[in-house]
mmCIF file of C-alpha atoms and ligand atoms in Angstrom:
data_model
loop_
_atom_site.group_PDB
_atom_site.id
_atom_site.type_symbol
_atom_site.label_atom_id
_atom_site.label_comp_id
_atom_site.label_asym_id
_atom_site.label_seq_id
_atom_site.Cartn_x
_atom_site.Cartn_y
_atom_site.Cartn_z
ATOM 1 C CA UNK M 1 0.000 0.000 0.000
ATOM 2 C CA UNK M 2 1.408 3.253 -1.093
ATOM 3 C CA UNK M 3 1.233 6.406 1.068
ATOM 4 C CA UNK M 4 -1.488 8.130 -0.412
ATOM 5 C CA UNK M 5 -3.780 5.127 -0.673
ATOM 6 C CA UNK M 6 -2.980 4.693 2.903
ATOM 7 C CA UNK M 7 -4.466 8.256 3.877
ATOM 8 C CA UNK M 8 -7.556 7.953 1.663
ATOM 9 C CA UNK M 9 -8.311 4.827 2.939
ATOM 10 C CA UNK M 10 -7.575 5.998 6.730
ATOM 11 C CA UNK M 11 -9.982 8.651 5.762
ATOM 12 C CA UNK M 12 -13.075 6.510 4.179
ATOM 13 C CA UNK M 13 -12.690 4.455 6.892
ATOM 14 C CA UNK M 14 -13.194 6.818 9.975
ATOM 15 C CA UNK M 15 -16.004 8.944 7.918
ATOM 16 C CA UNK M 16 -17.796 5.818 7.747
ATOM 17 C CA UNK M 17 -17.575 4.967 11.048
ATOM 18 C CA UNK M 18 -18.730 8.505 11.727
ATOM 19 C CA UNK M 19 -16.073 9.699 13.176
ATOM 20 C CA UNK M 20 -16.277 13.879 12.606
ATOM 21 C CA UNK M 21 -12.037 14.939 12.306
ATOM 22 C CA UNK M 22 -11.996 11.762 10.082
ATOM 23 C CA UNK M 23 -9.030 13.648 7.751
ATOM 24 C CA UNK M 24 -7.437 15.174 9.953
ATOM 25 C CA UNK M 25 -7.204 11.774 12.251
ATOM 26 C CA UNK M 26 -6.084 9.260 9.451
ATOM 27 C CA UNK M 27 -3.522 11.783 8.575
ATOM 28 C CA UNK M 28 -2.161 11.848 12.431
ATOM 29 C CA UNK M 29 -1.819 8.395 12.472
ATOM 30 C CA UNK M 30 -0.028 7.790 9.456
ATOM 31 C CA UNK M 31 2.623 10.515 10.439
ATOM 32 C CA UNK M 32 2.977 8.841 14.079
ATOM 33 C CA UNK M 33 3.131 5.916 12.023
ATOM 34 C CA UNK M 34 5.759 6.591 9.437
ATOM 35 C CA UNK M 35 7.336 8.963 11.595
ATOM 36 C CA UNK M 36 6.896 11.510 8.664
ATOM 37 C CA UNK M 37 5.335 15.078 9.048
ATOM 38 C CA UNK M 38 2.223 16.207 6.816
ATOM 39 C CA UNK M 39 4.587 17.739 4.069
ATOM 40 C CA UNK M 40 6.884 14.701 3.954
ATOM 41 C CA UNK M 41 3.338 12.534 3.534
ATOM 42 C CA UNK M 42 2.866 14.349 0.532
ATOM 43 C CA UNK M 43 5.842 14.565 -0.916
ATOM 44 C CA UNK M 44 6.680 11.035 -0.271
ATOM 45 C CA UNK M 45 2.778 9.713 -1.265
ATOM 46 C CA UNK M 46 4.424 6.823 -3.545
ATOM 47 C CA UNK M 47 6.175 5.356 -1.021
ATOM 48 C CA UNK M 48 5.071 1.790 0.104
ATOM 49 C CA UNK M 49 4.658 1.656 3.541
ATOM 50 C CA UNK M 50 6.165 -1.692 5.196
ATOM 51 C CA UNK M 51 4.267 -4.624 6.307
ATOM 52 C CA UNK M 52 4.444 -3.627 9.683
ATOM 53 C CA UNK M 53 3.242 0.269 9.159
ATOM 54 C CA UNK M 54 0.303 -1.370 7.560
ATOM 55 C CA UNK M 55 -0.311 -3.643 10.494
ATOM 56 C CA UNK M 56 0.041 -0.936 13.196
ATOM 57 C CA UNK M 57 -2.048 1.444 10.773
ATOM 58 C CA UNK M 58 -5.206 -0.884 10.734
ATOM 59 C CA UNK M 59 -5.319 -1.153 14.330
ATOM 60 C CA UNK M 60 -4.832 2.732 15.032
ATOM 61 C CA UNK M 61 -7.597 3.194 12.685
ATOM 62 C CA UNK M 62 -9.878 0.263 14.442
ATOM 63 C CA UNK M 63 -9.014 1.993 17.694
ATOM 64 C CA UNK M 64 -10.166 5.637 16.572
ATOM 65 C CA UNK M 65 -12.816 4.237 15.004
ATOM 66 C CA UNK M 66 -14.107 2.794 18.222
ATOM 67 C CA UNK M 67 -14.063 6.377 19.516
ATOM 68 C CA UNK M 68 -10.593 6.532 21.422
ATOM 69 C CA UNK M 69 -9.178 9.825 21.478
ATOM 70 C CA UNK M 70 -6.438 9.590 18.646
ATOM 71 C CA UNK M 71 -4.070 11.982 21.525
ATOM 72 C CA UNK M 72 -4.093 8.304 23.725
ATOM 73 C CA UNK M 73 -3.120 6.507 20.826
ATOM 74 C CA UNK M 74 -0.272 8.494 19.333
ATOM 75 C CA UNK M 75 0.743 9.715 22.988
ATOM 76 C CA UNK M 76 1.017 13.134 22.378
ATOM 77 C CA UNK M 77 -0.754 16.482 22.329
ATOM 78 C CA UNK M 78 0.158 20.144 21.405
ATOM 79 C CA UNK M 79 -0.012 22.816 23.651
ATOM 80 C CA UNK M 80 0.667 26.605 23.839
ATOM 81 C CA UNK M 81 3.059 25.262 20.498
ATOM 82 C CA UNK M 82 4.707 22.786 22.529
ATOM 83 C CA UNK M 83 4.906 18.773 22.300
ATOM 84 C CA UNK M 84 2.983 16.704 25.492
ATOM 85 C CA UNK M 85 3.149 13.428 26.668
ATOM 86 C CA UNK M 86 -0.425 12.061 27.285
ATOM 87 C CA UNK M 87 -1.552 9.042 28.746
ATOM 88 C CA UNK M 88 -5.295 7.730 29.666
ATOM 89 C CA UNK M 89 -4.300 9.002 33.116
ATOM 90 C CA UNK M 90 -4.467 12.364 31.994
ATOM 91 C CA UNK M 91 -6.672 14.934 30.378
ATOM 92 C CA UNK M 92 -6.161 15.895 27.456
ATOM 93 C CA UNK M 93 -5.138 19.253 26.878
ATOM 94 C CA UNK M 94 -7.279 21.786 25.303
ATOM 95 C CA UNK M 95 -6.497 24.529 22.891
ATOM 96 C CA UNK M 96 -9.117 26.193 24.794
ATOM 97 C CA UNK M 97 -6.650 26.138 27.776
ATOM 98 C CA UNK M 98 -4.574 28.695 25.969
ATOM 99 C CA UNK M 99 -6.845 31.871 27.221
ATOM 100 C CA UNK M 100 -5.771 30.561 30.881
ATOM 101 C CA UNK M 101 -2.240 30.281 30.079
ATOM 102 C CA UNK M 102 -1.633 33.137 28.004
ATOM 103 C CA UNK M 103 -3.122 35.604 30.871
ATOM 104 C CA UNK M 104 -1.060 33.755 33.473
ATOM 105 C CA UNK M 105 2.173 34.598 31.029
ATOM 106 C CA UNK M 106 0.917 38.197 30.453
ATOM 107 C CA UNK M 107 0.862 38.650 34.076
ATOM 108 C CA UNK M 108 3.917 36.841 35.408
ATOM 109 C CA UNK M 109 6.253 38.503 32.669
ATOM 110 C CA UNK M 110 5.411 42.013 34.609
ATOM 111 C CA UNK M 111 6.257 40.188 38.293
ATOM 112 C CA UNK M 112 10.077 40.468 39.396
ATOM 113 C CA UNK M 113 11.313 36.986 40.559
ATOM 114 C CA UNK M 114 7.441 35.110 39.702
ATOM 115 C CA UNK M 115 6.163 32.876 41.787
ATOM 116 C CA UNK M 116 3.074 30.696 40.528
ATOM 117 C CA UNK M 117 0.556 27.468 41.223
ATOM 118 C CA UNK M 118 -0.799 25.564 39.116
ATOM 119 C CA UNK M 119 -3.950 23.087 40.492
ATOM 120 C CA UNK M 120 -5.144 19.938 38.593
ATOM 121 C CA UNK M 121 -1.777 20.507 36.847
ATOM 122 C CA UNK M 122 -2.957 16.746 35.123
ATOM 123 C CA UNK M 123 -0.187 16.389 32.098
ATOM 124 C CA UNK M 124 1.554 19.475 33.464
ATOM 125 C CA UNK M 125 0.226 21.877 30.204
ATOM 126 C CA UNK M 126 0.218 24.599 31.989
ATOM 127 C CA UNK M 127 2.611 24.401 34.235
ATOM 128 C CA UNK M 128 5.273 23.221 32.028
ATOM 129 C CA UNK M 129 4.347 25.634 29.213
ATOM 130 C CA UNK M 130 4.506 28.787 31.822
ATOM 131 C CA UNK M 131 8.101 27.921 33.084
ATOM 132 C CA UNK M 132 9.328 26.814 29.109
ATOM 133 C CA UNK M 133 8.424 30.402 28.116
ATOM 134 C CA UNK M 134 9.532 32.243 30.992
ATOM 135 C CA UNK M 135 12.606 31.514 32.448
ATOM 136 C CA UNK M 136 12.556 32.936 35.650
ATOM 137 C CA UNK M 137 9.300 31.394 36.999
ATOM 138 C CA UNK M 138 9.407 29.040 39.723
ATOM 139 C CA UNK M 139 6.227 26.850 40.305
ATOM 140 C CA UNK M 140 4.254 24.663 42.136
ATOM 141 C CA UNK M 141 2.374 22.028 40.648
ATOM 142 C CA UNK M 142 -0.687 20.263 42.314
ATOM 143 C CA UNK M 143 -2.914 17.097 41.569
ATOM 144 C CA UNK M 144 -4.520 14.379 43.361
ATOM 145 C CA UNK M 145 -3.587 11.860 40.758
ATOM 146 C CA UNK M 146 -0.003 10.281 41.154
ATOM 147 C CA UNK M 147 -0.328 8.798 37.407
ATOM 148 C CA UNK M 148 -1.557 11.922 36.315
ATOM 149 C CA UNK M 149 1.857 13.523 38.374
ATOM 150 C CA UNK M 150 3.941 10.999 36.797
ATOM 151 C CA UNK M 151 3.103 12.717 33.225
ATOM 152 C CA UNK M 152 3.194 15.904 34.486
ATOM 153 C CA UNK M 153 6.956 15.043 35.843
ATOM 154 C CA UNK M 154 7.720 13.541 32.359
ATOM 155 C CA UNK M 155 6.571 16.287 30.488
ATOM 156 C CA UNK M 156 8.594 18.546 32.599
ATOM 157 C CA UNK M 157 11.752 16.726 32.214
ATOM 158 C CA UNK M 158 11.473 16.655 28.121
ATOM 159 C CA UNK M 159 11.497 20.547 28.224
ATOM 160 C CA UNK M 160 13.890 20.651 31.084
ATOM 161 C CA UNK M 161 12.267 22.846 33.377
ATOM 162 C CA UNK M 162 11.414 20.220 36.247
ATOM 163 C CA UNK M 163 14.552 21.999 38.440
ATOM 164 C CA UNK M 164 12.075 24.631 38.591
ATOM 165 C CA UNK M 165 8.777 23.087 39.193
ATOM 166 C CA UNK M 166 8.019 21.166 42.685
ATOM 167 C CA UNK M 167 5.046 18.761 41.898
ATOM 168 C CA UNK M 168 3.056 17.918 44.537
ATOM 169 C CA UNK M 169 -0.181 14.699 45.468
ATOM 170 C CA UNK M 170 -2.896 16.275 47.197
ATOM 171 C CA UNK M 171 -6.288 17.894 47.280
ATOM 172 C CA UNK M 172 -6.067 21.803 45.730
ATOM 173 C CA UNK M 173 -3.602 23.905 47.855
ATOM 174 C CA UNK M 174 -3.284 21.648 51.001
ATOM 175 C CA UNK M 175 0.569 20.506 50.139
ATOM 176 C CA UNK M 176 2.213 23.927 49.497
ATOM 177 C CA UNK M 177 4.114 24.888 51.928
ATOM 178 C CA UNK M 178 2.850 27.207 54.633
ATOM 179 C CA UNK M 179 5.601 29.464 53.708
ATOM 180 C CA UNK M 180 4.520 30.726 50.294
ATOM 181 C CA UNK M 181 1.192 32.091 51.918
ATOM 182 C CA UNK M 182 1.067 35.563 50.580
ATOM 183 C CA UNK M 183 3.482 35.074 47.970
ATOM 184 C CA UNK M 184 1.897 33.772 44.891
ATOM 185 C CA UNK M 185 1.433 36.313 41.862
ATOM 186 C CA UNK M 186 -0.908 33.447 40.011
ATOM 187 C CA UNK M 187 -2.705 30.802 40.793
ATOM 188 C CA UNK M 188 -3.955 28.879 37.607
ATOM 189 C CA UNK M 189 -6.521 26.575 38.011
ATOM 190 C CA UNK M 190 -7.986 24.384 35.268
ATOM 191 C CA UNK M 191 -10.344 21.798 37.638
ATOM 192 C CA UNK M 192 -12.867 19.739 36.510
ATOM 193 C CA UNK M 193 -16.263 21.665 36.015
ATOM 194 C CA UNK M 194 -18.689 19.601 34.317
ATOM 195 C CA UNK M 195 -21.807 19.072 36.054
ATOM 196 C CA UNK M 196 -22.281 15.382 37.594
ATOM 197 C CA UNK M 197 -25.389 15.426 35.719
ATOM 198 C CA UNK M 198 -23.838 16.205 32.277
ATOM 199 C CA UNK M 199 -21.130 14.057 32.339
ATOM 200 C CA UNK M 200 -23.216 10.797 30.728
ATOM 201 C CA UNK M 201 -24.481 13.177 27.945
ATOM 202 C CA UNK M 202 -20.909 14.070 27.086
ATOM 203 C CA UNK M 203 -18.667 12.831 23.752
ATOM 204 C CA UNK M 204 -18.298 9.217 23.927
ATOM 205 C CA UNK M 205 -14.757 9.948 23.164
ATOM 206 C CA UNK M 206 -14.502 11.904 26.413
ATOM 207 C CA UNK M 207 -17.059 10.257 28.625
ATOM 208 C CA UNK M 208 -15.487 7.039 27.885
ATOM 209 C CA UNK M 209 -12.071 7.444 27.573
ATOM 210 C CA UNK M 210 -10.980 10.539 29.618
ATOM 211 C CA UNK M 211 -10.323 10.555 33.447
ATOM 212 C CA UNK M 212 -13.518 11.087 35.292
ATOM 213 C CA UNK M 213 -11.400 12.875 38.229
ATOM 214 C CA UNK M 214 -10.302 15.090 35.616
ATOM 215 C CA UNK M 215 -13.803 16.513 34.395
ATOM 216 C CA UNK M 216 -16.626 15.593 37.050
ATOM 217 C CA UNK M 217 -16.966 18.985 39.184
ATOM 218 C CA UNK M 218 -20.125 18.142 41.194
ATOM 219 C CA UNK M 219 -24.084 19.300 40.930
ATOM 220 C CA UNK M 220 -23.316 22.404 39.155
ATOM 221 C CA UNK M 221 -19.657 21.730 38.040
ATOM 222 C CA UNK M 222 -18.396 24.797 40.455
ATOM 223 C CA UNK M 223 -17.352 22.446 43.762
ATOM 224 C CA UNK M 224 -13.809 22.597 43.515
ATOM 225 C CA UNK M 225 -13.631 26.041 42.487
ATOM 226 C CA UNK M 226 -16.055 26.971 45.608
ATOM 227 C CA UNK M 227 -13.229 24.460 47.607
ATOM 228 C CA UNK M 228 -10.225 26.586 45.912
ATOM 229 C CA UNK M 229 -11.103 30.523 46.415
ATOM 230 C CA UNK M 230 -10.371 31.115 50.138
ATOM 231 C CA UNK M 231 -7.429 28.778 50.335
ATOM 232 C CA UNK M 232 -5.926 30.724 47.017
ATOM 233 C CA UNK M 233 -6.673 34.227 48.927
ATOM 234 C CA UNK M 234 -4.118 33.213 51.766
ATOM 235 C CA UNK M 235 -1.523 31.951 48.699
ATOM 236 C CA UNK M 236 -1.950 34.978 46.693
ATOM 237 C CA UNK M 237 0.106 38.129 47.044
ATOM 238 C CA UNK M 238 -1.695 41.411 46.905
ATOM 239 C CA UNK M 239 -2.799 41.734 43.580
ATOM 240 C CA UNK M 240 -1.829 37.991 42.313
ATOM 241 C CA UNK M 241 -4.495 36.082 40.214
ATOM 242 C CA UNK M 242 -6.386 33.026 40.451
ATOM 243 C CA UNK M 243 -7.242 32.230 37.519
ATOM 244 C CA UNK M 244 -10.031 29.793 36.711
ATOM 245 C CA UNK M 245 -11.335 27.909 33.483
ATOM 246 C CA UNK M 246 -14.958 27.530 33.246
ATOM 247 C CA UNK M 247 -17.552 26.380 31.057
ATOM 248 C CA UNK M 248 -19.390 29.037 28.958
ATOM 249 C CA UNK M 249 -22.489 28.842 31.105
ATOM 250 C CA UNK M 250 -20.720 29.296 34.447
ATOM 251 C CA UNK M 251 -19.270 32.905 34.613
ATOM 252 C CA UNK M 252 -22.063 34.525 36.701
ATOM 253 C CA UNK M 253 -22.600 31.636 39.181
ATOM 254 C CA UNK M 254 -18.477 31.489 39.073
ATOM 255 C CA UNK M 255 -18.240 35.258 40.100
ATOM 256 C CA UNK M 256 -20.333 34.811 42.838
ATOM 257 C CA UNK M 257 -18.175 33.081 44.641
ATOM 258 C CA UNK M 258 -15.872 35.609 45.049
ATOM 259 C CA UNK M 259 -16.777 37.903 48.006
ATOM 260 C CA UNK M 260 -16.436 41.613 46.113
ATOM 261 C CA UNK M 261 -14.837 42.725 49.545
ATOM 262 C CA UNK M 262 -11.741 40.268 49.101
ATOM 263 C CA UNK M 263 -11.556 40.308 44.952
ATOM 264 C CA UNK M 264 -12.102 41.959 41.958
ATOM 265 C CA UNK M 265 -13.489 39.563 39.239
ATOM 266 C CA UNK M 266 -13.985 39.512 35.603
ATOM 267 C CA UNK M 267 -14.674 36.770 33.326
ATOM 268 C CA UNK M 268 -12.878 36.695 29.858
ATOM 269 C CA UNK M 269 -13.926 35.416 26.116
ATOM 270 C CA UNK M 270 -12.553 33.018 24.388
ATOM 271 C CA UNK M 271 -11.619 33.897 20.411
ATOM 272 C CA UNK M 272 -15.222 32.285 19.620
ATOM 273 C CA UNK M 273 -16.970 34.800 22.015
ATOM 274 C CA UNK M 274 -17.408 32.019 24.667
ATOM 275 C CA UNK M 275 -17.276 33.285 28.678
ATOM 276 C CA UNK M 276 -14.371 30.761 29.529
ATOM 277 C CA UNK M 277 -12.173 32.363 32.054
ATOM 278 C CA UNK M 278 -12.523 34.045 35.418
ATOM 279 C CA UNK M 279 -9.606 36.409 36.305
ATOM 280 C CA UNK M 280 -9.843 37.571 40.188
ATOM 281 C CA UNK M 281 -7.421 39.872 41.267
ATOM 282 C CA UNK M 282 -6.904 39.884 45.285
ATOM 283 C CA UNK M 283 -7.410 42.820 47.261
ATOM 284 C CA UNK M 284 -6.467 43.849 50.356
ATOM 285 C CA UNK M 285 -8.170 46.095 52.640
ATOM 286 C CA UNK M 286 -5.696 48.918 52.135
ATOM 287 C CA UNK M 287 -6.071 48.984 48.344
ATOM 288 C CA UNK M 288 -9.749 49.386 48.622
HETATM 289 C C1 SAM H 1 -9.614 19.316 33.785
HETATM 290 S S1 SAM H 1 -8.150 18.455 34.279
HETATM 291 C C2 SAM H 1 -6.941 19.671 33.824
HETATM 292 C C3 SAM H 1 -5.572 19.159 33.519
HETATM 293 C C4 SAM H 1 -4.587 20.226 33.056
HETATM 294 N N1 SAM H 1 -4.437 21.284 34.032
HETATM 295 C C5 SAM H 1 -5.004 20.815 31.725
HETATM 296 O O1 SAM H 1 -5.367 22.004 31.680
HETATM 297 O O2 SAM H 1 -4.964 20.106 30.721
HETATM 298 C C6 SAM H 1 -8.304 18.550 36.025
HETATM 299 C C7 SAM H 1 -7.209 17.914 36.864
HETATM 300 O O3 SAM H 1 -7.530 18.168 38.235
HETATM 301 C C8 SAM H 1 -7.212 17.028 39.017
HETATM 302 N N2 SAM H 1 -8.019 17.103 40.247
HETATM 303 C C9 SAM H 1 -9.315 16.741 40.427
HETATM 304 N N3 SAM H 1 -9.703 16.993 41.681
HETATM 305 C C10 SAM H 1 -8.630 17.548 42.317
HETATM 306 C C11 SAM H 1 -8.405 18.028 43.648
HETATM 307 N N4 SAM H 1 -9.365 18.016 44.577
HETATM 308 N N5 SAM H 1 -7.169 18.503 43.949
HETATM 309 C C12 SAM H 1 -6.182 18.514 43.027
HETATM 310 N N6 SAM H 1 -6.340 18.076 41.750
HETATM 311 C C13 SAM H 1 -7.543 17.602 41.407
HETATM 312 C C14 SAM H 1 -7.527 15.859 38.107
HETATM 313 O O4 SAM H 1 -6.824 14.700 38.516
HETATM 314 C C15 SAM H 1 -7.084 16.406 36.743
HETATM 315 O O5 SAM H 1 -5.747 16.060 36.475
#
């Protein structure tokens, strides 16, 4: 089988197993599988692939087409332009995810010596990409998965910034250390928010193959966050975020939660006009 019949079959194959990114997916698998990027797939499209590409090929495709997440089955993800190791014990990450990184970058690049947390760090996404593009960030990384740590470790290791990041098993901001109360410029905080309820309507290729820890946030998704906002007031510095991904229906019940006497909060829009991010700046009683 050459190259290009490989893809177009890939393709037929998914679309008729209904399977919506059905291009884009048989394409990913045959680079992971040839080891050859999009361009080189075309360029090369009269190559034979061996015996053994084939092989692995069919049963990539037979996997995808039973819905798992094609991210599990090549291992990796892009985030914030940067490769990630994922595993089933992780979530995947989200471009979505982006908004919450990107204003936790904006903000720490104004902070001398930044100091930041990152909660439900999962494959480390955010914390890894934060310290990759800014050198002088230190960071503390928090889940209460130790598989999901384990990836989170790995991923920080392949971009060489786990010297700066201390990860950490536990619920929210119980294991940092006492000492860093009052010290934190941001607080980034990507925890699951899916209503209980909604979770069986969701994607089968979420529902069934991503971490339920990682996306179940209670009767109206907002549990953890409710959990997180006093114990990230004592962490905070004066004027240090928490920053908080949300799900576009949650901003006003998601505001509430922050007393107006202890934080100024605004939610943010995604690129598609979506309410995805609350940004809530810590005050103190002098600055009001
Ligand atoms: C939605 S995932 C986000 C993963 C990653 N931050 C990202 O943006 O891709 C949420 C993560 O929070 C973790 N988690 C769930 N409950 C937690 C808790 N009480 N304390 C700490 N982490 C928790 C889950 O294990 C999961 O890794």
């Amino acid at each position: 089988m050459l190259i290009k019949e490989a893809l177009q079959t890939g393709r037929q194959f998914l679309t008729w197993h209904n399977i919506p990114s059905a291009h884009l997916d048989a394409r990913v698998l045959l680079s992971h599988v040839t080891g050859l990027d999009y361009t080189a797939l075309l360029l090369q499209s009269r190559q034979p692939l061996t015996a053994e590409q084939q092989q692995q090929y069919r049963r990539l495709l037979d996997r995808r087409a039973y819905g798992e997440p094609v991210a599990y089955l090549t291992g990796h993800k892009e985030f914030m332009g940067l490769d990630f190791i994922v595993t089933p014990a992780v979530l995947i990450p989200r471009p979505d995810t982006e908004l919450l990184a990107e204003t936790a970058l904006a903000h720490l690049r104004q902070q001398p010596g930044p100091l930041a947390a990152d909660v439900g760090t999962g494959s480390g996404a955010i914390a890894v990409s934060l310290a990759c593009l800014l050198p002088g960030l230190r960071l503390w990384a928090v889940d209460l998965s130790a598989e999901a740590l384990a990836v989170a470790r790995q991923n920080a290791q392949l971009h060489r910034v786990d010297h700066r990041i201390t990860f950490l098993q536990g619920n929210l901001l119980a294991p940092l250390p006492p000492s860093l109360q009052g010290r934190l410029d941001v607080i980034a905080a990507n925890l699951p928010y899916i209503p209980s309820g909604e979770i069986d309507g969701l994607m089968p290729d979420v529902k069934d193959y991503e971490p339920h820890l990682a996306l179940d946030g209670g009767l109206d998704g907002l549990d953890l966050y409710r959990r997180l906002v006093p114990a990230a007031h004592r962490f905070l510095k004066p004027g240090g975020l928490l920053l908080m991904e949300i799900g576009p229906g949650q901003g006003e019940a998601a505001c509430q939660m922050l007393p107006p006497e202890d934080w100024q909060a605004e939610v943010k829009h995604d690129l598609a006009g979506r309410r995805r991010l609350v940004t809530a700046r810590k005050i103190t009683r002098a600055q009001k």
